């Protein structure tokens, strides 16, 4: 079963078909659409498991749709970086479960089926983006992903949400255009859209258009992943969206930019046609600045979701810095942080969502003392906070450790300094949050008694928090899993 | 001989558990006291149960979790770590009893005692840390656990002091982390079980930078000038906390970190070749003298104690930086000697404040008639700091001076002498004021409650015992010597 070739195609089609059919199967209460979405996500997750088993067994594999080989046909590829679909499916599944009560309370009943449709479309886009071996499909899936994300941000229908979605749309559209331009240039240069094929044909191309193509791709992907100074759309969009959507956006959607960059690197390093050291230097610096600026802005937030949104900017900074440093350690650290940050940030956003849903408050001042009435949720959020700061033995630690080691390895200890002091700032504002939960007295006396969220919200949060710990203690597994991919990526550079 | 034994991990874990139980006990006074004392007792019991083996030369180890080869959390109770943990766990019991008496009517006791118990856990964690990463983890946790204690009163002044404390210590912690990463990159390991893991191959500049990084990181808590700024301002905390910060946990963790850096990360041989320790010794000597001079001019009792602490801590740093076996012995035993004498003084200051409300030295005229036992204990501690034979401080000064002569740096023997005079100049006036100046009011003998007086007298007794017999039961000089033998490869 695991090596049955068309599984890869079905894997992309399942959430797509599920998405399209959701409104059709829905009933008035929205309950049926929830069940349908849940079933779709369960099926998709099972497929993801099978595919990852296969890549563990035999390394990267691909499937040529309809037997049309490159450069004419469409190819789907699955390598170690594609294992990110595991996190995508897991988070998608948990977000759907979480939404059962959340969506019912936060959205108009008529919108609930469409909410699940958009969520499943978003998953489709993500999965397609990750497994495609074709540049144009990459763009198409990215657009599916982005358009559904804009709509998800706006779904509550409130004025602020619409404004945030519009801002996100404007930035997103420009970046998509930039990526399309880059893809177009590569096609013009090589006459092919298949990534592996393009890699082979790039050698000997004229330098100027090549530089322009990579610059356009990088710019586009950096906007998607909200790297400083292209981050301005992110805080509003992530803070205002419904919490399960925030978890998906912050955990997964921004990573699309990073995974896109990894694909760009695979082409650039593989072809050897262009020297990326200048780009790397820029990314390293922008990454370092993102870490510090994100943390700096977060320190001054009182809104808990705003704080988490700025924290995402910092963490993207870590990942981009790891990519830019381009040493084996830093790349391994960065790639694994793509996975781990998704888990951690989902813990935080879903946890925050549960807190906001139960208390009706979203500021640290308003949430003061909530640890007494919602001990499990706050404990889970605290574990998330410890993880994201990078304190051992949680999931955030090893990735940051590897990125710092990578900085030393690349002979750039100054960036390790930026990393450590950025972590210090991040630590400060998460301490503020934990302090508010446990040690500040509730603001007003006689506030209505608050209790833990229903199981559909509590259980996903607890599962994610447990994963934050497990991925910390077993941190070696993802590292050794991703290592062959990084070695292959860096092999053309020699040494490595 | 190395033995795998879960007790090394259990010692920090059990106080962690008790700390959690204190929080769980909420506002029930009995259970809060019960778990606080249990935390201290359980830890002391575990540490003491390892002592006989440790004296025979057994090293207990326990690997908790390994993330990747060479990066993990692990515990190891070698001679130096045992020495530190014996000192801190003994003192913890006294401080806990004292704190129960002192905090009787304070608000927020749940938070106070909860974090108080967590601090025990982290201090032992530092003592037993097998590698730099484990040490860093507990070093930072200690910062976090002591912060709520520093800001306990929640006055604007306390909050300000708390912020200063956090800025200093967290920055220091960041340097420690940076140093740890760097060490791992250079040596491929972070273990503290060897007499030095780095080698000259890394290059002189790199090694010097790394040394500065680690020493600056640990030096913040060890209050080496000019990194001492947090310590006097943190004096706003309740007295048991000051005692804790100044004698047992925070500052000693810093000093312990300096010792680990010098002996176990770099190693004596490498540092002799590198020559950076001359600078550290000079800095320590400057700190000893300057802080003492500042102390003379302090009228606030606790501030004078604070500057004395800064001065005394640099004895440890100086002893380590001289890189001679005798001076190293002095550095290690001074962890105990300074701790017992300084905690006695803080207990005295707290008792006086609680009983009479007096906080400045000029108010203390005739206090010796009112609180004779308390001030008697103070006199013992003062004489120890001056370095009179028969008192604990003498042992330190003797070995440190010998070490200075052994390494041909007689100037530091002179520093010891000068420091003795300066100590006399700021401690004896207090004794004089207390016993020989006429009291302002009618004299009624009025000692503090036994929960406060008892620990004070017990610590003063230890000061005498440490000075007279060198090796008191449970305060093993032999461990210090074993540690020195190991790091100098004798």
Coordinates of C-alpha atoms in Angstrom, one line a residue, chain B residues 84-250:
Chain B
X84 CA 28.7 23.1 47.3
X85 CA 25.5 21.0 47.6
X86 CA 26.3 20.1 51.2
X87 CA 26.9 23.7 52.1
X88 CA 23.7 24.9 50.4
X89 CA 21.4 22.2 51.6
X90 CA 22.6 22.6 55.2
X91 CA 22.0 26.4 55.1
X92 CA 18.7 25.9 53.3
X93 CA 17.3 24.1 56.3
X94 CA 18.3 27.0 58.6
X95 CA 17.0 29.6 56.2
X96 CA 13.7 27.9 55.8
X97 CA 13.1 27.7 59.6
X98 CA 14.2 31.3 59.9
X99 CA 11.9 32.4 57.0
X100 CA 8.9 30.7 58.6
X101 CA 9.5 32.9 61.7
X102 CA 10.3 36.0 59.8
X103 CA 7.5 35.9 57.3
X104 CA 4.8 35.1 59.9
X105 CA 2.6 38.1 59.1
X106 CA 3.6 38.9 55.6
X107 CA 1.1 38.7 52.7
X108 CA 1.7 36.4 49.7
X109 CA 3.3 33.6 51.7
X110 CA 2.2 31.0 49.3
X111 CA 4.2 32.6 46.4
X112 CA 7.1 33.2 48.7
X113 CA 7.5 29.7 50.1
X114 CA 6.7 28.1 46.8
X115 CA 9.5 29.8 45.0
X116 CA 11.8 29.5 48.0
X117 CA 11.5 25.7 47.8
X118 CA 12.1 25.8 44.0
X119 CA 15.3 27.7 44.6
X120 CA 16.7 24.8 46.6
X121 CA 16.0 22.6 43.7
X122 CA 17.8 24.8 41.2
X123 CA 20.8 25.4 43.4
X124 CA 21.5 21.7 43.8
X125 CA 20.8 21.4 40.1
X126 CA 23.7 23.7 39.5
X127 CA 26.0 21.9 42.0
X128 CA 25.3 18.5 40.3
X129 CA 25.2 19.7 36.7
X130 CA 27.3 17.4 34.6
X131 CA 27.6 19.7 31.7
X132 CA 27.4 23.4 30.8
X133 CA 23.9 23.1 29.3
X134 CA 22.4 21.6 32.5
X135 CA 24.2 24.2 34.5
X136 CA 22.9 27.0 32.3
X137 CA 19.3 25.6 32.6
X138 CA 19.4 25.7 36.4
X139 CA 21.3 28.9 36.5
X140 CA 18.6 30.6 34.6
X141 CA 15.8 28.9 36.5
X142 CA 17.3 30.2 39.7
X143 CA 17.1 33.7 38.3
X144 CA 13.4 33.2 37.5
X145 CA 12.6 31.6 40.9
X146 CA 14.4 34.3 42.9
X147 CA 12.7 37.2 41.1
X148 CA 9.3 36.8 42.8
X149 CA 11.2 36.8 46.1
X150 CA 13.1 40.0 45.4
X151 CA 9.9 41.9 44.5
X152 CA 8.0 40.3 47.4
X153 CA 7.0 43.7 48.9
X154 CA 5.7 44.9 45.5
X155 CA 6.6 48.5 46.4
X156 CA 7.8 50.7 43.5
X157 CA 11.3 50.4 44.9
X158 CA 11.1 46.6 45.0
X159 CA 9.8 46.4 41.5
X160 CA 12.7 48.6 40.3
X161 CA 15.2 46.5 42.1
X162 CA 13.6 43.4 40.6
X163 CA 13.9 44.8 37.1
X164 CA 17.6 45.7 37.7
X165 CA 18.1 42.2 39.0
X166 CA 16.5 40.6 36.0
X167 CA 18.4 42.8 33.5
X168 CA 21.8 41.9 35.1
X169 CA 21.2 38.2 35.7
X170 CA 19.4 37.4 32.4
X171 CA 22.1 39.2 30.4
X172 CA 24.7 37.2 32.4
X173 CA 22.7 34.0 31.6
X174 CA 22.7 34.9 27.9
X175 CA 26.5 35.1 28.0
X176 CA 26.7 31.7 29.7
X177 CA 24.6 30.2 27.0
X178 CA 26.7 31.8 24.3
X179 CA 29.8 30.5 26.0
X180 CA 28.3 27.0 26.3
X181 CA 27.5 26.9 22.5
X182 CA 30.9 28.2 21.8
X183 CA 32.6 25.6 24.0
X184 CA 30.6 22.8 22.4
X185 CA 31.6 24.1 18.9
X186 CA 35.3 24.1 19.9
X187 CA 35.5 21.0 22.1
X188 CA 32.7 18.9 20.8
X189 CA 31.5 18.4 24.4
X190 CA 30.3 20.5 27.3
X191 CA 31.1 18.1 30.1
X192 CA 32.3 19.3 33.4
X193 CA 33.7 16.0 34.4
X194 CA 37.2 16.6 33.1
X195 CA 40.0 18.8 34.3
X196 CA 39.7 21.0 31.2
X197 CA 38.1 20.2 27.8
X198 CA 39.5 22.9 25.6
X199 CA 42.9 23.0 24.0
X200 CA 45.3 25.6 22.7
X201 CA 44.4 24.5 19.1
X202 CA 41.4 26.8 19.2
X203 CA 43.7 29.8 19.1
X204 CA 44.6 32.4 21.7
X205 CA 42.1 35.1 20.7
X206 CA 39.2 32.7 20.5
X207 CA 40.0 31.2 23.9
X208 CA 40.4 34.6 25.5
X209 CA 37.1 35.7 24.1
X210 CA 35.4 32.6 25.3
X211 CA 36.9 33.0 28.7
X212 CA 35.7 36.6 29.0
X213 CA 32.2 35.4 27.8
X214 CA 31.9 32.7 30.4
X215 CA 33.4 34.6 33.3
X216 CA 31.3 37.7 32.5
X217 CA 28.2 35.4 32.5
X218 CA 29.0 33.8 35.8
X219 CA 30.6 37.0 37.2
X220 CA 27.3 38.8 37.2
X221 CA 26.0 36.6 39.9
X222 CA 29.4 36.4 41.6
X223 CA 29.2 40.2 41.7
X224 CA 32.7 40.8 40.3
X225 CA 33.1 44.6 39.9
X226 CA 31.8 46.2 37.7
X227 CA 29.0 43.6 37.3
X228 CA 27.8 44.0 40.9
X229 CA 25.2 46.7 40.4
X230 CA 22.2 44.5 41.1
X231 CA 23.3 43.3 44.4
X232 CA 23.0 46.3 46.7
X233 CA 19.6 47.3 45.1
X234 CA 18.2 43.8 45.6
X235 CA 18.6 44.5 49.3
X236 CA 14.9 45.7 49.4
X237 CA 13.9 42.0 49.5
X238 CA 12.8 40.5 52.8
X239 CA 15.8 39.5 54.9
X240 CA 15.6 35.7 54.4
X241 CA 15.8 36.4 50.7
X242 CA 18.8 38.6 51.1
X243 CA 20.4 35.8 53.1
X244 CA 19.5 33.4 50.4
X245 CA 20.8 35.7 47.6
X246 CA 23.9 36.7 49.4
X247 CA 25.1 33.7 51.2
X248 CA 23.7 30.5 49.7
X249 CA 22.2 30.5 46.3
X250 CA 22.6 33.2 43.8

